[in-house]
mmCIF file of C-alpha atoms in Angstrom:
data_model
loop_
_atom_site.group_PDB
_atom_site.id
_atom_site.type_symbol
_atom_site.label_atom_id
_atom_site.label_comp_id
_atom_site.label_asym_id
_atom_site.label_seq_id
_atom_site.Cartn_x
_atom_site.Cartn_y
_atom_site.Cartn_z
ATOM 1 C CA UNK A 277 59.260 -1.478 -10.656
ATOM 2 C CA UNK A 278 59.533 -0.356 -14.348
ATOM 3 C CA UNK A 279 56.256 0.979 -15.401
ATOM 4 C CA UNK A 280 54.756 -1.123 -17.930
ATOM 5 C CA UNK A 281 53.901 1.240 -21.523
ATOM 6 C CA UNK A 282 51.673 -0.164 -23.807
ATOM 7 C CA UNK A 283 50.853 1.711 -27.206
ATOM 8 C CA UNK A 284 47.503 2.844 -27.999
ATOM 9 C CA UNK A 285 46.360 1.916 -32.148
ATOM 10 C CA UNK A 286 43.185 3.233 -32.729
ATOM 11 C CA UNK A 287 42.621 -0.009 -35.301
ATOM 12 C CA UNK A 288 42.382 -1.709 -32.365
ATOM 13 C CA UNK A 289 39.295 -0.067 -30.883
ATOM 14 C CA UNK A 290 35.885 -1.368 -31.506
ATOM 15 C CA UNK A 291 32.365 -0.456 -31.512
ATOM 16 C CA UNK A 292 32.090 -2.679 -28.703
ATOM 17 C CA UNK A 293 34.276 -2.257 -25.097
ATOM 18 C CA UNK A 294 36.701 -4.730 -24.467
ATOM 19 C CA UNK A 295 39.401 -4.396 -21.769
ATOM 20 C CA UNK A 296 43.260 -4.265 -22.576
ATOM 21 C CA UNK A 297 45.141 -4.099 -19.291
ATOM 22 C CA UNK A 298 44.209 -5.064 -15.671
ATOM 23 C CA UNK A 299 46.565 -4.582 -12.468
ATOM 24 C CA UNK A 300 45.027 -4.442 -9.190
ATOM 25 C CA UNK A 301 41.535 -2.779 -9.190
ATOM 26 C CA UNK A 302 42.940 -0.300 -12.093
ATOM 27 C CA UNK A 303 41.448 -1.307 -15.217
ATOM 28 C CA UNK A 304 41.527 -0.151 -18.992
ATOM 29 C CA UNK A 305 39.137 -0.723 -21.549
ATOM 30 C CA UNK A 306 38.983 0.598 -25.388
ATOM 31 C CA UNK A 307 35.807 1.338 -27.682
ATOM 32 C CA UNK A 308 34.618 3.573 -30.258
ATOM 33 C CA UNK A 309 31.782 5.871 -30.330
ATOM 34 C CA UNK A 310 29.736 5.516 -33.027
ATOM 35 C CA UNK A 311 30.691 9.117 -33.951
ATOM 36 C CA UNK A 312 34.718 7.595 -34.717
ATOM 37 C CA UNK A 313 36.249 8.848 -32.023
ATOM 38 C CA UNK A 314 38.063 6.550 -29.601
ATOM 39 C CA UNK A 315 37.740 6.395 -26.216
ATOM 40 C CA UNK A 316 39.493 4.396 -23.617
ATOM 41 C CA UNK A 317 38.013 4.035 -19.926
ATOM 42 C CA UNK A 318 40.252 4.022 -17.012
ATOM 43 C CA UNK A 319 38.488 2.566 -13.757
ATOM 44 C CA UNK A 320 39.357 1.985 -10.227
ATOM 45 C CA UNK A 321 36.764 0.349 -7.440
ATOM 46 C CA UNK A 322 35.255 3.851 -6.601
ATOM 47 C CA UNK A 323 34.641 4.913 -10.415
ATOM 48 C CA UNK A 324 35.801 5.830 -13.617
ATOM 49 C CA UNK A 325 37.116 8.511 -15.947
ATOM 50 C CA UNK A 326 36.430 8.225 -20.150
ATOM 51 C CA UNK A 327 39.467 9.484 -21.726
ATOM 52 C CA UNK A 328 39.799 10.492 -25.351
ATOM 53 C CA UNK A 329 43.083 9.240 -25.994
ATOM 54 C CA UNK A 330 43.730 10.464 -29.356
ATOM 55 C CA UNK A 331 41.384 14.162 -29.575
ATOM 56 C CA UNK A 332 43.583 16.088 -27.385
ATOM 57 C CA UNK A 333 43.395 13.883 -24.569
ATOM 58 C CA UNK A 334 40.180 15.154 -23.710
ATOM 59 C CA UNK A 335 38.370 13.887 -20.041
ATOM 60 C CA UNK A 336 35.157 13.187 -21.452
ATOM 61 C CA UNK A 337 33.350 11.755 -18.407
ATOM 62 C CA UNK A 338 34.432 11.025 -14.637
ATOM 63 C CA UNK A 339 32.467 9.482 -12.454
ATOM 64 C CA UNK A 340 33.160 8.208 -8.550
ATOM 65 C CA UNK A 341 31.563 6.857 -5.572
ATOM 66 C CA UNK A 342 28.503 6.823 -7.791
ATOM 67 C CA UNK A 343 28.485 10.916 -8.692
ATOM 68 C CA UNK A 344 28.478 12.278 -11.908
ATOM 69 C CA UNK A 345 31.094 15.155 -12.293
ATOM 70 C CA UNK A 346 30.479 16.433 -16.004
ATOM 71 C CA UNK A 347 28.669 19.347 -16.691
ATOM 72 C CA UNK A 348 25.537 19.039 -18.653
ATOM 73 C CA UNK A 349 25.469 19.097 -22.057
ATOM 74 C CA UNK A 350 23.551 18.315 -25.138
ATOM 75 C CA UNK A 351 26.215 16.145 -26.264
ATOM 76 C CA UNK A 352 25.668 12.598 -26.466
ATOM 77 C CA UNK A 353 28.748 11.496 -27.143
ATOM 78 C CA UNK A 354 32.182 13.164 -29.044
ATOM 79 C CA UNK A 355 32.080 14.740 -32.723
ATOM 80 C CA UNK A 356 34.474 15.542 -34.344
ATOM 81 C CA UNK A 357 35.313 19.544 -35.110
ATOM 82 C CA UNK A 358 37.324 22.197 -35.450
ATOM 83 C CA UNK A 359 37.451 23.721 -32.267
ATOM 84 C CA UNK A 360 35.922 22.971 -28.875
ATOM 85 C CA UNK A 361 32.462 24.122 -29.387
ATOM 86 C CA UNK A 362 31.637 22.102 -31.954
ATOM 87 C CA UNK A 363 31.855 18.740 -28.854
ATOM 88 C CA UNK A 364 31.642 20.853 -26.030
ATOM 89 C CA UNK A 365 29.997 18.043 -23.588
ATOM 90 C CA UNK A 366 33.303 17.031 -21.756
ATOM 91 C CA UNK A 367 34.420 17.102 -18.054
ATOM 92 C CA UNK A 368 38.194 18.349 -18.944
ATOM 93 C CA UNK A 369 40.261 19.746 -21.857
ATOM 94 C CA UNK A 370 43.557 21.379 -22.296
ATOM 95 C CA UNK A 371 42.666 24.997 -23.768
ATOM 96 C CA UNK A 372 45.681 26.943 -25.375
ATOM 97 C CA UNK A 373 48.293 26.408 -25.872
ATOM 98 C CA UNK A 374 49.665 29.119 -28.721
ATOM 99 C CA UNK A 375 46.684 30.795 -28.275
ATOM 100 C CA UNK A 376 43.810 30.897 -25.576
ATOM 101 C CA UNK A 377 40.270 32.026 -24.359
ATOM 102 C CA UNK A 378 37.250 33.490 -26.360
ATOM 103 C CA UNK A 379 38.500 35.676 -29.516
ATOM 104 C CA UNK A 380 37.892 38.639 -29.716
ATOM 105 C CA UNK A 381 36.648 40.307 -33.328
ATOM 106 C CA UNK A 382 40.244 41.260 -34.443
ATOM 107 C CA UNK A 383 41.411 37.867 -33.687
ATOM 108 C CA UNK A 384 42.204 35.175 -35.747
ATOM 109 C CA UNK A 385 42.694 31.787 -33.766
ATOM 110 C CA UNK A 386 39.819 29.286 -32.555
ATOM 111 C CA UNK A 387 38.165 29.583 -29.034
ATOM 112 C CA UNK A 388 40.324 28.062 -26.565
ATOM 113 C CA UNK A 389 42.804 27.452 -29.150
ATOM 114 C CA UNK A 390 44.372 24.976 -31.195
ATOM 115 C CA UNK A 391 45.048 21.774 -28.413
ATOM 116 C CA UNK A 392 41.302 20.992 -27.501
ATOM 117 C CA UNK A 393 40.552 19.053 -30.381
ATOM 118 C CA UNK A 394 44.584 18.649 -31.416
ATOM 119 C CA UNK A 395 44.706 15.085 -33.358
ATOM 120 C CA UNK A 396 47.434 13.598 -31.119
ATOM 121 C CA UNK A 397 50.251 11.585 -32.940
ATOM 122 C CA UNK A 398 50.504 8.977 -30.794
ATOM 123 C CA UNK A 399 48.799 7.724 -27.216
ATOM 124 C CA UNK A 400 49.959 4.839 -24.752
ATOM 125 C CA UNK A 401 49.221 3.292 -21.244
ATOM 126 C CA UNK A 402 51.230 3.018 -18.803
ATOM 127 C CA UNK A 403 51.212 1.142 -15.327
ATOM 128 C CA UNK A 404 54.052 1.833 -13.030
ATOM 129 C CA UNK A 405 54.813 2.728 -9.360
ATOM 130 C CA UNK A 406 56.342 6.193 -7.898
ATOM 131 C CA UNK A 407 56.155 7.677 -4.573
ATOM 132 C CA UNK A 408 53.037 7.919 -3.956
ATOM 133 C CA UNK A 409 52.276 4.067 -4.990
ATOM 134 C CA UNK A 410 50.569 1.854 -7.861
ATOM 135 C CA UNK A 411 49.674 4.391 -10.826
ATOM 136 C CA UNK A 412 47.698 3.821 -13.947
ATOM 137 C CA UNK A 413 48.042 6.848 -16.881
ATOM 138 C CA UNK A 414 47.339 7.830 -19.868
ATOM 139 C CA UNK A 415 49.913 9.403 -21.970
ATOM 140 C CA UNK A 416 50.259 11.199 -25.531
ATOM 141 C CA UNK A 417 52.665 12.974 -27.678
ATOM 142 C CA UNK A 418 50.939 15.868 -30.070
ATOM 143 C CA UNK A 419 53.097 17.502 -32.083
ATOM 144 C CA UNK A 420 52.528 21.430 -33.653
ATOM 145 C CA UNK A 421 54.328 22.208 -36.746
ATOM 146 C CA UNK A 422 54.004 24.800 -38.978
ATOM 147 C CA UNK A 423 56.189 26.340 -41.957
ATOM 148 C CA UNK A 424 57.336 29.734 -41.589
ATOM 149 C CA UNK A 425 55.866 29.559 -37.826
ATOM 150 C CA UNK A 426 55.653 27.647 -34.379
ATOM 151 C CA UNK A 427 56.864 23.900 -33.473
ATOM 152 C CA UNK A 428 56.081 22.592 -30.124
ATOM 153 C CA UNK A 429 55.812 18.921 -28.790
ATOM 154 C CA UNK A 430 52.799 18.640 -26.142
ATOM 155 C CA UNK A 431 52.708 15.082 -23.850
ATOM 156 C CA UNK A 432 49.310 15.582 -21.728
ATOM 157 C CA UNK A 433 49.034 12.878 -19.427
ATOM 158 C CA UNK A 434 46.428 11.412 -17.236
ATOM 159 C CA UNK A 435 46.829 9.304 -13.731
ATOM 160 C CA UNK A 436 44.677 7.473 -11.719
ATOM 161 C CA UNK A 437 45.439 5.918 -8.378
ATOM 162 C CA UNK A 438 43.840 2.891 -7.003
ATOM 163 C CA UNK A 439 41.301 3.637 -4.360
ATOM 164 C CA UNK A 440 41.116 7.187 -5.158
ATOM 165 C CA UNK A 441 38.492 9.280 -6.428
ATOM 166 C CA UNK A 442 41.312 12.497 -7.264
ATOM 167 C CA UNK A 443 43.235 12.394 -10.176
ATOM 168 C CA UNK A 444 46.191 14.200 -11.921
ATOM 169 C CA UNK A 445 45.541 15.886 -15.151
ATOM 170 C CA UNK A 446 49.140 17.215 -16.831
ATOM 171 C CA UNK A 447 50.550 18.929 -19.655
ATOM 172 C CA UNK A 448 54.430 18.913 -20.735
ATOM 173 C CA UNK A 449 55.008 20.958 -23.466
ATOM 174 C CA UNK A 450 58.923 22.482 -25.509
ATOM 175 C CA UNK A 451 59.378 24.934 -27.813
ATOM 176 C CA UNK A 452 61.389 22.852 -30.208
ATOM 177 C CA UNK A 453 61.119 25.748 -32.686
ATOM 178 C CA UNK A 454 64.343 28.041 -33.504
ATOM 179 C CA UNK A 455 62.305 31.154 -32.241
ATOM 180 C CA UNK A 456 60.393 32.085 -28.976
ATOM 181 C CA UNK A 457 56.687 31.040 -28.536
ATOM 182 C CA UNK A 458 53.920 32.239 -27.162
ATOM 183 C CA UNK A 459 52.228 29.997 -24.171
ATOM 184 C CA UNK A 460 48.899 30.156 -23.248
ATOM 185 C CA UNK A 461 47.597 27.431 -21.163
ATOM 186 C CA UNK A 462 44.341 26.811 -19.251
ATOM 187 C CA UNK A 463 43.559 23.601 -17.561
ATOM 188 C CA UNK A 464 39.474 23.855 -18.364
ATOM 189 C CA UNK A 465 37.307 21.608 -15.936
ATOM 190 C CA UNK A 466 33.662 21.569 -16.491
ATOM 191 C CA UNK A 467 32.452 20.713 -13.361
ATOM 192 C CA UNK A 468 28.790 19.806 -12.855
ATOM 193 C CA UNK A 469 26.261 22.276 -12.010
ATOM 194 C CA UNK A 470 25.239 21.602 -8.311
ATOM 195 C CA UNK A 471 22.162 23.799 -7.085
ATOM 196 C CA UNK A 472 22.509 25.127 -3.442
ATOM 197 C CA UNK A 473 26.814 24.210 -3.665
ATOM 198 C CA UNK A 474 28.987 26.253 -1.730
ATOM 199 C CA UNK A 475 32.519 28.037 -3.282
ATOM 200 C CA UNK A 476 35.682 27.644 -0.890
ATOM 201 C CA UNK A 477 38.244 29.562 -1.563
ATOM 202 C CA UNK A 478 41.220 31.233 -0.886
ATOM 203 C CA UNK A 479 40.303 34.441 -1.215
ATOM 204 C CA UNK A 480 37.128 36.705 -0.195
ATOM 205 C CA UNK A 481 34.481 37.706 -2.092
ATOM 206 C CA UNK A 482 34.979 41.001 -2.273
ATOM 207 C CA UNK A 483 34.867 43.280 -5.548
ATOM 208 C CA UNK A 484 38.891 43.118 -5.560
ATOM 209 C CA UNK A 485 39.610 39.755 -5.407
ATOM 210 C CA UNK A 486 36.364 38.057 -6.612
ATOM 211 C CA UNK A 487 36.530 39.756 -9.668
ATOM 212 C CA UNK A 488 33.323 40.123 -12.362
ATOM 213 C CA UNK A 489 34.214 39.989 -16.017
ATOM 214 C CA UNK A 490 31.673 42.786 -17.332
ATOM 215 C CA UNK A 491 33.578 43.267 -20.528
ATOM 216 C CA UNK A 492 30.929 40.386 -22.563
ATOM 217 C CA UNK A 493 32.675 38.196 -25.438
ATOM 218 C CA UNK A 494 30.928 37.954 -28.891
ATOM 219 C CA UNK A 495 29.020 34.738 -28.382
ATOM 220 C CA UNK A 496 27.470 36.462 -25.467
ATOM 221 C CA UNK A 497 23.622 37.361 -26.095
ATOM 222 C CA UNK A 498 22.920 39.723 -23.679
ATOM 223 C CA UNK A 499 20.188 42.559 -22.862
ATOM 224 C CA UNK A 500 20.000 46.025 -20.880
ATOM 225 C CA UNK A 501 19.073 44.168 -17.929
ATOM 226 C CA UNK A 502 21.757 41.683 -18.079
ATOM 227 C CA UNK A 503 24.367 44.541 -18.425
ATOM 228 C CA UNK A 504 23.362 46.282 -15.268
ATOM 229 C CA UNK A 505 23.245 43.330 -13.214
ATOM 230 C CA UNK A 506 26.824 42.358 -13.992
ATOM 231 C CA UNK A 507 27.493 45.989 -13.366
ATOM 232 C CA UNK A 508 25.665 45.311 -9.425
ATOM 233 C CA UNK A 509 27.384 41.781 -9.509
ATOM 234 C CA UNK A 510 30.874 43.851 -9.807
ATOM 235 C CA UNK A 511 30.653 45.724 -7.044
ATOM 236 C CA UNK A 512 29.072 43.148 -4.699
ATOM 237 C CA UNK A 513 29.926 39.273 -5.845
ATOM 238 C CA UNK A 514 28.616 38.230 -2.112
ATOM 239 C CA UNK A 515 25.996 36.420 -3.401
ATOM 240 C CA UNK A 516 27.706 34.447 -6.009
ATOM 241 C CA UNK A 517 29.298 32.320 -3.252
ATOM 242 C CA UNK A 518 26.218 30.257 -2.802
ATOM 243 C CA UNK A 519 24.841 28.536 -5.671
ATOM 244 C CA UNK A 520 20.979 29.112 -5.203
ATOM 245 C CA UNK A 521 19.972 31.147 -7.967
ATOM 246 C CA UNK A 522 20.403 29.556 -11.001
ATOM 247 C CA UNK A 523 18.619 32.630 -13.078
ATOM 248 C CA UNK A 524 22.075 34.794 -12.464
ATOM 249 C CA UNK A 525 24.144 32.422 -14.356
ATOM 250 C CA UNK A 526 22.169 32.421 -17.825
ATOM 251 C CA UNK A 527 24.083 33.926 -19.362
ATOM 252 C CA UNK A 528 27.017 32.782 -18.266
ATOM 253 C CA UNK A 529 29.010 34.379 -15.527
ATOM 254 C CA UNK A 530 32.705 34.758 -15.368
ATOM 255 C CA UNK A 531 35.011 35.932 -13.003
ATOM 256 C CA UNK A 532 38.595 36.194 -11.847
ATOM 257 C CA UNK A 533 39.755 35.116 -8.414
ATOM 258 C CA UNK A 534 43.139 37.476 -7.783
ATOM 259 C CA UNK A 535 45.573 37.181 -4.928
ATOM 260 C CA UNK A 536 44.524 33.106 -4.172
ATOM 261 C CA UNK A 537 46.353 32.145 -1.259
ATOM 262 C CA UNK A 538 48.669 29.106 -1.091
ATOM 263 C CA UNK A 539 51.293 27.649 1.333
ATOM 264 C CA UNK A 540 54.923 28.392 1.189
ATOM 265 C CA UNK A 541 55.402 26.305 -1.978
ATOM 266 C CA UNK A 542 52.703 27.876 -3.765
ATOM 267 C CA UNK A 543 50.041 25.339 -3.616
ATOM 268 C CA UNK A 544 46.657 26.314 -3.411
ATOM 269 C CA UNK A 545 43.167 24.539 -4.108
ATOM 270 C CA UNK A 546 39.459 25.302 -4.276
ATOM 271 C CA UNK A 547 36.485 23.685 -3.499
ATOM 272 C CA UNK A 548 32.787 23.269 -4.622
ATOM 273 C CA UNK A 549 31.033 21.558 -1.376
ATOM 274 C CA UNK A 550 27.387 19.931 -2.258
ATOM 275 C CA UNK A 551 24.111 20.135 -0.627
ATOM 276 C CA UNK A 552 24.765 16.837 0.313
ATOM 277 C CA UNK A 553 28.080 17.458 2.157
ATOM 278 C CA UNK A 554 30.299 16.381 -0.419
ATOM 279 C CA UNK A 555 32.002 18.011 -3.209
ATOM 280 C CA UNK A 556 34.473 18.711 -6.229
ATOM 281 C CA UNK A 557 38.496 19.624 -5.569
ATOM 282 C CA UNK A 558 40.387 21.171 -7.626
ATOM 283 C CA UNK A 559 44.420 21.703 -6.846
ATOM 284 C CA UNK A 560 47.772 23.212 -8.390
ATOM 285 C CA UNK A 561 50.706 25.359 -7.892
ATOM 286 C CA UNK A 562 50.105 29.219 -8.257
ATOM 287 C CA UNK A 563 53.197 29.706 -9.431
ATOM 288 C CA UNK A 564 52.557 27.649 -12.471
ATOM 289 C CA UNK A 565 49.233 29.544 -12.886
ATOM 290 C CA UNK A 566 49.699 32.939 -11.737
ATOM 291 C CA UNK A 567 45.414 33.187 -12.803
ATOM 292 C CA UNK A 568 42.501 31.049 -11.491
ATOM 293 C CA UNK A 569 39.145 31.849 -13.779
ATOM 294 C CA UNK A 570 35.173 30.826 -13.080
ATOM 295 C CA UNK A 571 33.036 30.193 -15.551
ATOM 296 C CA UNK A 572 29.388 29.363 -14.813
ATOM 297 C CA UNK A 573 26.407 29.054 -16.841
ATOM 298 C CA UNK A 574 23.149 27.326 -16.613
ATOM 299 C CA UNK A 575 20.221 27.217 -19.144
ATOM 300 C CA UNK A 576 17.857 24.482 -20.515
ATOM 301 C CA UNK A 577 21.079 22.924 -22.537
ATOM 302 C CA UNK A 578 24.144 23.149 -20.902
ATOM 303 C CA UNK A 579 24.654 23.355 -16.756
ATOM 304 C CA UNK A 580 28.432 24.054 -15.589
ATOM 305 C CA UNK A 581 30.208 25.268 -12.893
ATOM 306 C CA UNK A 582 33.859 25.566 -13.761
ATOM 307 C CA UNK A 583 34.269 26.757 -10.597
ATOM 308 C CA UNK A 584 38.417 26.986 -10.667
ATOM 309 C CA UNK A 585 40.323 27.008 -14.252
ATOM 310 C CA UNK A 586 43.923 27.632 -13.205
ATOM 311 C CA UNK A 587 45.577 29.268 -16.426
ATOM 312 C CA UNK A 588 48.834 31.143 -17.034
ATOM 313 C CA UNK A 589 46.543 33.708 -18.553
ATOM 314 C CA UNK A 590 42.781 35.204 -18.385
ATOM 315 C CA UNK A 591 40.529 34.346 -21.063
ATOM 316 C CA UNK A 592 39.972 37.185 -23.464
ATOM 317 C CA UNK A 593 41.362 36.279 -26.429
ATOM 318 C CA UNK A 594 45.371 36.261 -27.664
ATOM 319 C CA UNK A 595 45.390 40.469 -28.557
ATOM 320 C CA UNK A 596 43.842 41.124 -25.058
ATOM 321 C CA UNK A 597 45.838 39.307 -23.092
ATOM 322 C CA UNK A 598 49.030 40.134 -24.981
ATOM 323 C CA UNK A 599 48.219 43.538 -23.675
ATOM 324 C CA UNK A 600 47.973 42.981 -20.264
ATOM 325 C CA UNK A 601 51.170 41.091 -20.472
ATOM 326 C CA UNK A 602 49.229 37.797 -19.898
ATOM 327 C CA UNK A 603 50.933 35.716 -22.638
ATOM 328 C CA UNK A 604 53.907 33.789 -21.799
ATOM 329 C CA UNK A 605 57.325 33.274 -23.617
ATOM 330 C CA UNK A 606 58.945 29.548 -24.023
ATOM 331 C CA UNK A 607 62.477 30.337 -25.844
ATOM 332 C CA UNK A 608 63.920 27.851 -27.875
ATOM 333 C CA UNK A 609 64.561 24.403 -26.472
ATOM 334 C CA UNK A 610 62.898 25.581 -23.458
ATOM 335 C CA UNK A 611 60.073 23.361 -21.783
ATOM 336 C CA UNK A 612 56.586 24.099 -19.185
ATOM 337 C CA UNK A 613 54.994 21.508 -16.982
ATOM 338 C CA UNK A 614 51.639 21.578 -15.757
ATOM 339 C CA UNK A 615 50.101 19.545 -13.141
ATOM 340 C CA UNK A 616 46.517 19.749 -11.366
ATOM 341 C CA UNK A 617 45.002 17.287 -9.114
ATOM 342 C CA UNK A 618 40.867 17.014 -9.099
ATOM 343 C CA UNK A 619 38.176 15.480 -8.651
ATOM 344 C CA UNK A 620 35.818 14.234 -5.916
ATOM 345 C CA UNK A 621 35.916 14.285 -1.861
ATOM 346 C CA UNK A 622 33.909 12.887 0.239
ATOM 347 C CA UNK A 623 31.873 14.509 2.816
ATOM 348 C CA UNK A 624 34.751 13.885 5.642
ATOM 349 C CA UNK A 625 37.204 14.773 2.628
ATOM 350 C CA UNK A 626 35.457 17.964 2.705
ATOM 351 C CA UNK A 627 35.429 19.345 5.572
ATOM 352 C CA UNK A 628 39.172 18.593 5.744
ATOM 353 C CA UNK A 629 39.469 20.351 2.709
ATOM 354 C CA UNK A 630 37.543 23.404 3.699
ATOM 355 C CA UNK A 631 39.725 23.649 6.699
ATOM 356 C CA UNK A 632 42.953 23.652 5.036
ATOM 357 C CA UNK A 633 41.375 26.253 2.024
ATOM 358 C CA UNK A 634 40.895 29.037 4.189
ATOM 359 C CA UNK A 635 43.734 28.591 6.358
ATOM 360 C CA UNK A 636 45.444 29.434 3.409
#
């Protein structure tokens, strides 16, 4: 069938929720926190995800079969700001895209970039059917213009299936500028903290390909101590498989996976597997993100284990990763798609899942 689009007005969200579209168990609903910002909630019968339809398509919460997925946060609902740290309570953003990761002191942009909190021109719903069945997304169009620099026009998008508790999280974006621009693109989940979870993935965790960052950004507070235990964490990241001590992740910890494996098309995935049996996917093409990044932190205000960010690039800031030929060129006229699939498994989900990860 022809997918049904309906446009998004954000006069026509209230303070209280109040559906707008209903087809099969997919439902959509509109309201507005009382901080201005729209949100729109897209449900099937095993859960929901709270989508920010018109802040940079933001995932603010996703929930399913009754398990919370979000990172915690001392957020109780969206503000608005400049750059991501100013709301930083959400389960998913898109981070980049001219510019990416944690500055550095000689560099100018925002952390994460510009598209996190991007004001997006326009937002829609649409209902439709493609191979894999009945669909319900979200869509947007932001567009970046500036005089004397870069023009790009961004669509993220958002599907849900019925019945489903993974989801598709994409990002189309052209250079529609006369001049070649720079790409720098990380899909960021913020997964939920889970003490005692397990990391699959497609690599060992060996000092080579489970990699420590032990160069600290700026916002960093750290100590003597903290310095030489990164330094020990570097040369043996064994114990950061396991998560079951909470005191090595404050601050944060981040590290690169290198040399993922994937199956003849490139695909590759990750997994965080509860106590409880179950767990968090995560799933995309390397060759779309040549990088997969961790980030975990846990302290009395914010618990997160973003345990695989797939990015075209590390994040260090534009000038670092410009020098390890991390940034990416779009010429004119010329176009990048993005897709990763994510969410939650069940226990049986998991195991299957943890069989086909390190078969990889």
């Amino acid at each position: 069938m022809e997918p049904v689009k309906i446009t998004l007005r954000k006069v026509d969200f209230a303070a209280h929720e109040q559906t707008v579209a209903n087809c099969d168990e997919l439902s959509a609903s509109t309201f507005r926190y009382d901080s201005g910002i729209e949100g729109l909630r897209i449900s099937n019968a095993r859960g929901h995800l709270v989508i920010l339809p018109f802040y940079g398509q933001m995932i603010w919460d996703a929930v399913f079969d009754g398990v919370d997925l979000t990172m915690k946060n001392m957020f109780s609902m969206p503000r608005p700001a400049h750059d991501i740290a100013g709301t930083y309570g959400c389960f998913a953003f898109h981070s980049g895209l001219l510019r990416n990761g944690c500055p550095s002191p000689d560099d100018t942009h925002a952390l994460h970039g510009e598209m996190p909190v991007a004001a997006l021109d326009c937002a829609g719903l649409e209902i439709g059917e493609d191979d894999e069945g009945l669909y319900m997304a979200v869509t947007g169009t932001a567009e970046y213009v500036m005089g004397f620099g870069d023009h790009y026009i961004a669509h993220p998008k958002v599907i849900l299936r019925p019945g489903k508790t993974l989801f598709d999280m994409c990002m189309d974006v052209q250079n529609v500028g006369g001049a070649p621009m720079d790409l720098m693109y990380m899909c960021h989940v913020n997964f939920a903290y889970c003490e005692g979870a397990k990391i699959i993935q497609p690599a060992p965790f060996t000092p080579d390909r489970t990699v420590v960052r032990t160069a600290v950004p700026g916002h960093v507070q750290t100590t003597p101590d903290y310095l030489a235990f990164i330094d020990a964490l570097a040369k043996d990241p064994t114990g950061l498989e396991v998560l079951d001590e909470p005191e090595r992740y404050n601050p944060e910890q981040v590290l690169y996976v290198r040399g993922v494996g994937a199956d003849g098309d490139g695909n590759t995935a990750s997994l965080m597997r509860r106590r409880e049996g179950d767990g968090f996917k995560i799933a995309y093409n390397r060759n779309d993100f040549p990088k997969t990044v961790r980030w975990i932190l846990v302290n009395a205000d914010q618990q997160v284990a973003a345990f695989a960010l797939p990015s075209t690039c590390e994040p260090e800031g534009y000038l670092a990763e410009k020098s390890k030929g991390n940034v990416r060129q779009l010429a004119s006229g010329e176009a990048a798609s993005f897709k990763v699939r994510l969410g939650y498994v069940t226990g049986e989900e998991a195991e299957a899942a943890e069989a086909h990860i390190r078969a990889l």
